[in-house]
Amino acid sequence: KQNKILSESFFLQTSYAQVNVRKARDVFMNIYLLFKSLHLIAVVSWCAGLLYLPRRFVYHVQNKEKKEATDIFEVMEKRLFFYIMRPAMIFTWVFGLVLIYLNGIEIFSQLWFQIKIILVIFLSAYNDYLGKCLVALKNSTNTRSAKFFRIINEIPTVILIIVIFLVIFKPI
């Protein structure tokens, strides 16, 4: 009878431990999915700005002789850059770093991830370049044409496509 009681006690302790492990795993997964969702929201917001701001620059350059129009473009560009793009870029990085922490530092050993990080660093530099263009347009020192801004408007599109395929397929 003593063995049966010990056996049942061990079974209950093991069952409780398994339940606690499952609960901990579920909590971890929910935290991971929360930060992944926040990361994706930030990425979408940032990329929307990266795609839209150069288009604003095209219209700004095309209307540089119209003071009233350029004043409106300057306000729109400033708000887009400082109130949407900059915070979205920061949140993209913050939530991305949290995901790296949750996945473990060994994720850096995967080539697809290394390429993704390089592309995100490039997008961050591109974001800063757009900020410099914004200042040049505001100060009337811009030397770039509308065609130039149309061309560079395609950069984030191409990078976004590459990053999506890297993240989804993890091909390398």
PDB file of C-alpha atoms in Angstrom:
ATOM      1  CA  LYS A   1       0.000   0.000   0.000  1.00  0.00           C
ATOM      2  CA  GLN A   2       2.916   2.337   0.795  1.00  0.00           C
ATOM      3  CA  ASN A   3       4.329   1.823  -2.760  1.00  0.00           C
ATOM      4  CA  LYS A   4       0.960   2.641  -4.310  1.00  0.00           C
ATOM      5  CA  ILE A   5       0.699   5.896  -2.363  1.00  0.00           C
ATOM      6  CA  LEU A   6       4.276   6.858  -3.315  1.00  0.00           C
ATOM      7  CA  SER A   7       3.593   5.959  -6.928  1.00  0.00           C
ATOM      8  CA  GLU A   8       0.407   8.072  -7.037  1.00  0.00           C
ATOM      9  CA  SER A   9       2.175  10.957  -5.289  1.00  0.00           C
ATOM     10  CA  PHE A  10       5.012  10.838  -7.840  1.00  0.00           C
ATOM     11  CA  PHE A  11       2.460  10.714 -10.692  1.00  0.00           C
ATOM     12  CA  LEU A  12       0.638  13.788  -9.338  1.00  0.00           C
ATOM     13  CA  GLN A  13       3.900  15.719  -8.864  1.00  0.00           C
ATOM     14  CA  THR A  14       4.988  14.836 -12.393  1.00  0.00           C
ATOM     15  CA  SER A  15       1.593  15.844 -13.799  1.00  0.00           C
ATOM     16  CA  TYR A  16       1.693  19.187 -11.969  1.00  0.00           C
ATOM     17  CA  ALA A  17       5.225  19.802 -13.250  1.00  0.00           C
ATOM     18  CA  GLN A  18       4.141  19.042 -16.818  1.00  0.00           C
ATOM     19  CA  VAL A  19       1.159  21.387 -16.482  1.00  0.00           C
ATOM     20  CA  ASN A  20       3.427  24.140 -15.138  1.00  0.00           C
ATOM     21  CA  VAL A  21       5.887  23.635 -18.007  1.00  0.00           C
ATOM     22  CA  ARG A  22       3.022  23.875 -20.523  1.00  0.00           C
ATOM     23  CA  LYS A  23       1.695  27.016 -18.835  1.00  0.00           C
ATOM     24  CA  ALA A  24       5.150  28.586 -18.853  1.00  0.00           C
ATOM     25  CA  ARG A  25       5.576  27.674 -22.535  1.00  0.00           C
ATOM     26  CA  ASP A  26       2.161  29.196 -23.345  1.00  0.00           C
ATOM     27  CA  VAL A  27       3.019  32.408 -21.474  1.00  0.00           C
ATOM     28  CA  PHE A  28       6.373  32.619 -23.282  1.00  0.00           C
ATOM     29  CA  MET A  29       4.693  32.040 -26.656  1.00  0.00           C
ATOM     30  CA  ASN A  30       2.094  34.728 -25.953  1.00  0.00           C
ATOM     31  CA  ILE A  31       4.841  37.192 -24.995  1.00  0.00           C
ATOM     32  CA  TYR A  32       6.780  36.267 -28.138  1.00  0.00           C
ATOM     33  CA  LEU A  33       3.693  36.694 -30.348  1.00  0.00           C
ATOM     34  CA  LEU A  34       2.890  40.022 -28.677  1.00  0.00           C
ATOM     35  CA  PHE A  35       6.335  41.422 -29.498  1.00  0.00           C
ATOM     36  CA  LYS A  36       6.268  39.905 -32.980  1.00  0.00           C
ATOM     37  CA  SER A  37       2.919  41.631 -33.638  1.00  0.00           C
ATOM     38  CA  LEU A  38       4.226  44.948 -32.314  1.00  0.00           C
ATOM     39  CA  HIS A  39       7.344  44.553 -34.462  1.00  0.00           C
ATOM     40  CA  LEU A  40       5.246  43.929 -37.587  1.00  0.00           C
ATOM     41  CA  ILE A  41       2.991  46.912 -36.865  1.00  0.00           C
ATOM     42  CA  ALA A  42       6.056  49.133 -36.496  1.00  0.00           C
ATOM     43  CA  VAL A  43       7.607  47.735 -39.697  1.00  0.00           C
ATOM     44  CA  VAL A  44       4.417  48.364 -41.690  1.00  0.00           C
ATOM     45  CA  SER A  45       4.163  51.921 -40.365  1.00  0.00           C
ATOM     46  CA  TRP A  46       7.827  52.632 -41.066  1.00  0.00           C
ATOM     47  CA  CYS A  47       7.713  51.183 -44.590  1.00  0.00           C
ATOM     48  CA  ALA A  48       4.555  53.147 -45.374  1.00  0.00           C
ATOM     49  CA  GLY A  49       6.485  56.306 -44.551  1.00  0.00           C
ATOM     50  CA  LEU A  50       9.562  55.183 -46.484  1.00  0.00           C
ATOM     51  CA  LEU A  51       7.349  54.667 -49.525  1.00  0.00           C
ATOM     52  CA  TYR A  52       5.294  57.837 -49.117  1.00  0.00           C
ATOM     53  CA  LEU A  53       7.865  60.509 -48.190  1.00  0.00           C
ATOM     54  CA  PRO A  54       9.843  60.397 -51.461  1.00  0.00           C
ATOM     55  CA  ARG A  55       6.536  60.717 -53.324  1.00  0.00           C
ATOM     56  CA  ARG A  56       5.833  63.858 -51.269  1.00  0.00           C
ATOM     57  CA  PHE A  57       9.300  65.093 -52.295  1.00  0.00           C
ATOM     58  CA  VAL A  58       8.398  64.587 -55.976  1.00  0.00           C
ATOM     59  CA  TYR A  59       5.371  66.854 -55.617  1.00  0.00           C
ATOM     60  CA  HIS A  60       7.357  69.329 -53.532  1.00  0.00           C
ATOM     61  CA  VAL A  61      10.070  69.642 -56.210  1.00  0.00           C
ATOM     62  CA  GLN A  62       7.500  69.901 -58.999  1.00  0.00           C
ATOM     63  CA  ASN A  63       5.814  72.801 -57.194  1.00  0.00           C
ATOM     64  CA  LYS A  64       8.903  74.603 -55.885  1.00  0.00           C
ATOM     65  CA  GLU A  65       7.818  77.884 -57.510  1.00  0.00           C
ATOM     66  CA  LYS A  66       4.517  77.888 -55.596  1.00  0.00           C
ATOM     67  CA  LYS A  67       5.221  79.113 -52.051  1.00  0.00           C
ATOM     68  CA  GLU A  68       1.785  78.200 -50.714  1.00  0.00           C
ATOM     69  CA  ALA A  69       2.114  74.622 -52.000  1.00  0.00           C
ATOM     70  CA  THR A  70       5.667  74.162 -50.702  1.00  0.00           C
ATOM     71  CA  ASP A  71       4.616  75.412 -47.273  1.00  0.00           C
ATOM     72  CA  ILE A  72       1.935  72.732 -47.167  1.00  0.00           C
ATOM     73  CA  PHE A  73       4.372  70.048 -48.379  1.00  0.00           C
ATOM     74  CA  GLU A  74       6.911  71.053 -45.718  1.00  0.00           C
ATOM     75  CA  VAL A  75       4.348  70.600 -42.948  1.00  0.00           C
ATOM     76  CA  MET A  76       3.202  67.249 -44.362  1.00  0.00           C
ATOM     77  CA  GLU A  77       6.783  66.004 -44.815  1.00  0.00           C
ATOM     78  CA  LYS A  78       7.815  67.099 -41.320  1.00  0.00           C
ATOM     79  CA  ARG A  79       4.843  65.404 -39.676  1.00  0.00           C
ATOM     80  CA  LEU A  80       5.315  62.215 -41.671  1.00  0.00           C
ATOM     81  CA  PHE A  81       9.027  62.010 -40.902  1.00  0.00           C
ATOM     82  CA  PHE A  82       9.065  63.030 -37.234  1.00  0.00           C
ATOM     83  CA  TYR A  83       5.691  61.769 -36.011  1.00  0.00           C
ATOM     84  CA  ILE A  84       5.347  58.530 -37.964  1.00  0.00           C
ATOM     85  CA  MET A  85       8.575  57.371 -39.602  1.00  0.00           C
ATOM     86  CA  ARG A  86      11.098  58.123 -36.863  1.00  0.00           C
ATOM     87  CA  PRO A  87       9.042  56.553 -34.026  1.00  0.00           C
ATOM     88  CA  ALA A  88       8.112  53.583 -36.230  1.00  0.00           C
ATOM     89  CA  MET A  89      11.786  53.003 -37.062  1.00  0.00           C
ATOM     90  CA  ILE A  90      12.716  53.156 -33.371  1.00  0.00           C
ATOM     91  CA  PHE A  91       9.911  50.763 -32.415  1.00  0.00           C
ATOM     92  CA  THR A  92      10.919  48.429 -35.254  1.00  0.00           C
ATOM     93  CA  TRP A  93      14.421  48.244 -33.788  1.00  0.00           C
ATOM     94  CA  VAL A  94      13.282  47.954 -30.164  1.00  0.00           C
ATOM     95  CA  PHE A  95      10.783  45.180 -30.803  1.00  0.00           C
ATOM     96  CA  GLY A  96      13.216  43.485 -33.197  1.00  0.00           C
ATOM     97  CA  LEU A  97      15.892  43.460 -30.495  1.00  0.00           C
ATOM     98  CA  VAL A  98      13.391  41.986 -28.024  1.00  0.00           C
ATOM     99  CA  LEU A  99      12.624  39.232 -30.566  1.00  0.00           C
ATOM    100  CA  ILE A 100      16.350  38.562 -30.986  1.00  0.00           C
ATOM    101  CA  TYR A 101      16.631  38.237 -27.205  1.00  0.00           C
ATOM    102  CA  LEU A 102      13.638  35.878 -27.058  1.00  0.00           C
ATOM    103  CA  ASN A 103      14.966  33.770 -29.963  1.00  0.00           C
ATOM    104  CA  GLY A 104      18.468  33.658 -28.566  1.00  0.00           C
ATOM    105  CA  ILE A 105      21.659  35.243 -29.793  1.00  0.00           C
ATOM    106  CA  GLU A 106      22.440  32.163 -31.898  1.00  0.00           C
ATOM    107  CA  ILE A 107      19.987  33.488 -34.500  1.00  0.00           C
ATOM    108  CA  PHE A 108      22.899  35.666 -35.672  1.00  0.00           C
ATOM    109  CA  SER A 109      24.601  32.516 -36.971  1.00  0.00           C
ATOM    110  CA  GLN A 110      21.920  32.122 -39.652  1.00  0.00           C
ATOM    111  CA  LEU A 111      22.803  33.734 -42.987  1.00  0.00           C
ATOM    112  CA  TRP A 112      19.235  34.811 -43.812  1.00  0.00           C
ATOM    113  CA  PHE A 113      19.163  36.775 -40.555  1.00  0.00           C
ATOM    114  CA  GLN A 114      22.542  38.386 -41.192  1.00  0.00           C
ATOM    115  CA  ILE A 115      21.322  39.561 -44.603  1.00  0.00           C
ATOM    116  CA  LYS A 116      18.083  40.848 -43.054  1.00  0.00           C
ATOM    117  CA  ILE A 117      19.978  42.855 -40.418  1.00  0.00           C
ATOM    118  CA  ILE A 118      22.229  44.394 -43.083  1.00  0.00           C
ATOM    119  CA  LEU A 119      19.160  45.400 -45.121  1.00  0.00           C
ATOM    120  CA  VAL A 120      17.441  46.898 -42.060  1.00  0.00           C
ATOM    121  CA  ILE A 121      20.603  48.885 -41.260  1.00  0.00           C
ATOM    122  CA  PHE A 122      20.581  50.101 -44.868  1.00  0.00           C
ATOM    123  CA  LEU A 123      16.902  51.112 -44.534  1.00  0.00           C
ATOM    124  CA  SER A 124      17.769  53.004 -41.364  1.00  0.00           C
ATOM    125  CA  ALA A 125      20.506  54.893 -43.233  1.00  0.00           C
ATOM    126  CA  TYR A 126      18.045  55.524 -46.083  1.00  0.00           C
ATOM    127  CA  ASN A 127      15.573  56.878 -43.513  1.00  0.00           C
ATOM    128  CA  ASP A 128      18.231  59.321 -42.270  1.00  0.00           C
ATOM    129  CA  TYR A 129      19.035  60.310 -45.855  1.00  0.00           C
ATOM    130  CA  LEU A 130      15.372  61.166 -46.391  1.00  0.00           C
ATOM    131  CA  GLY A 131      15.591  63.328 -43.276  1.00  0.00           C
ATOM    132  CA  LYS A 132      18.502  65.215 -44.870  1.00  0.00           C
ATOM    133  CA  CYS A 133      16.466  65.640 -48.065  1.00  0.00           C
ATOM    134  CA  LEU A 134      13.591  66.990 -45.981  1.00  0.00           C
ATOM    135  CA  VAL A 135      15.888  69.628 -44.459  1.00  0.00           C
ATOM    136  CA  ALA A 136      17.307  70.549 -47.885  1.00  0.00           C
ATOM    137  CA  LEU A 137      13.805  71.013 -49.287  1.00  0.00           C
ATOM    138  CA  LYS A 138      12.774  73.119 -46.299  1.00  0.00           C
ATOM    139  CA  ASN A 139      15.898  75.312 -46.607  1.00  0.00           C
ATOM    140  CA  SER A 140      15.528  75.561 -50.410  1.00  0.00           C
ATOM    141  CA  THR A 141      18.976  74.004 -50.875  1.00  0.00           C
ATOM    142  CA  ASN A 142      17.733  70.841 -52.588  1.00  0.00           C
ATOM    143  CA  THR A 143      19.561  70.003 -55.826  1.00  0.00           C
ATOM    144  CA  ARG A 144      17.696  66.761 -56.544  1.00  0.00           C
ATOM    145  CA  SER A 145      15.080  66.409 -59.266  1.00  0.00           C
ATOM    146  CA  ALA A 146      11.599  64.926 -59.104  1.00  0.00           C
ATOM    147  CA  LYS A 147      12.925  62.048 -61.238  1.00  0.00           C
ATOM    148  CA  PHE A 148      15.615  61.333 -58.632  1.00  0.00           C
ATOM    149  CA  PHE A 149      12.994  61.066 -55.891  1.00  0.00           C
ATOM    150  CA  ARG A 150      10.835  58.810 -58.094  1.00  0.00           C
ATOM    151  CA  ILE A 151      13.796  56.477 -58.570  1.00  0.00           C
ATOM    152  CA  ILE A 152      14.853  56.305 -54.923  1.00  0.00           C
ATOM    153  CA  ASN A 153      11.223  55.710 -54.018  1.00  0.00           C
ATOM    154  CA  GLU A 154      11.706  52.148 -55.316  1.00  0.00           C
ATOM    155  CA  ILE A 155      14.562  51.319 -52.917  1.00  0.00           C
ATOM    156  CA  PRO A 156      12.412  50.425 -49.884  1.00  0.00           C
ATOM    157  CA  THR A 157      10.041  48.417 -52.075  1.00  0.00           C
ATOM    158  CA  VAL A 158      12.823  46.155 -53.325  1.00  0.00           C
ATOM    159  CA  ILE A 159      14.338  45.773 -49.855  1.00  0.00           C
ATOM    160  CA  LEU A 160      10.953  45.045 -48.309  1.00  0.00           C
ATOM    161  CA  ILE A 161      10.317  42.265 -50.833  1.00  0.00           C
ATOM    162  CA  ILE A 162      13.723  40.702 -50.169  1.00  0.00           C
ATOM    163  CA  VAL A 163      13.295  40.882 -46.383  1.00  0.00           C
ATOM    164  CA  ILE A 164       9.827  39.314 -46.535  1.00  0.00           C
ATOM    165  CA  PHE A 165      11.108  36.366 -48.578  1.00  0.00           C
ATOM    166  CA  LEU A 166      14.101  35.955 -46.263  1.00  0.00           C
ATOM    167  CA  VAL A 167      11.946  35.919 -43.138  1.00  0.00           C
ATOM    168  CA  ILE A 168       9.215  33.665 -44.525  1.00  0.00           C
ATOM    169  CA  PHE A 169      11.358  31.084 -46.319  1.00  0.00           C
ATOM    170  CA  LYS A 170      14.666  31.367 -44.398  1.00  0.00           C
ATOM    171  CA  PRO A 171      16.310  29.959 -47.549  1.00  0.00           C
ATOM    172  CA  ILE A 172      19.931  30.237 -46.433  1.00  0.00           C
TER     173      ILE A 172
END
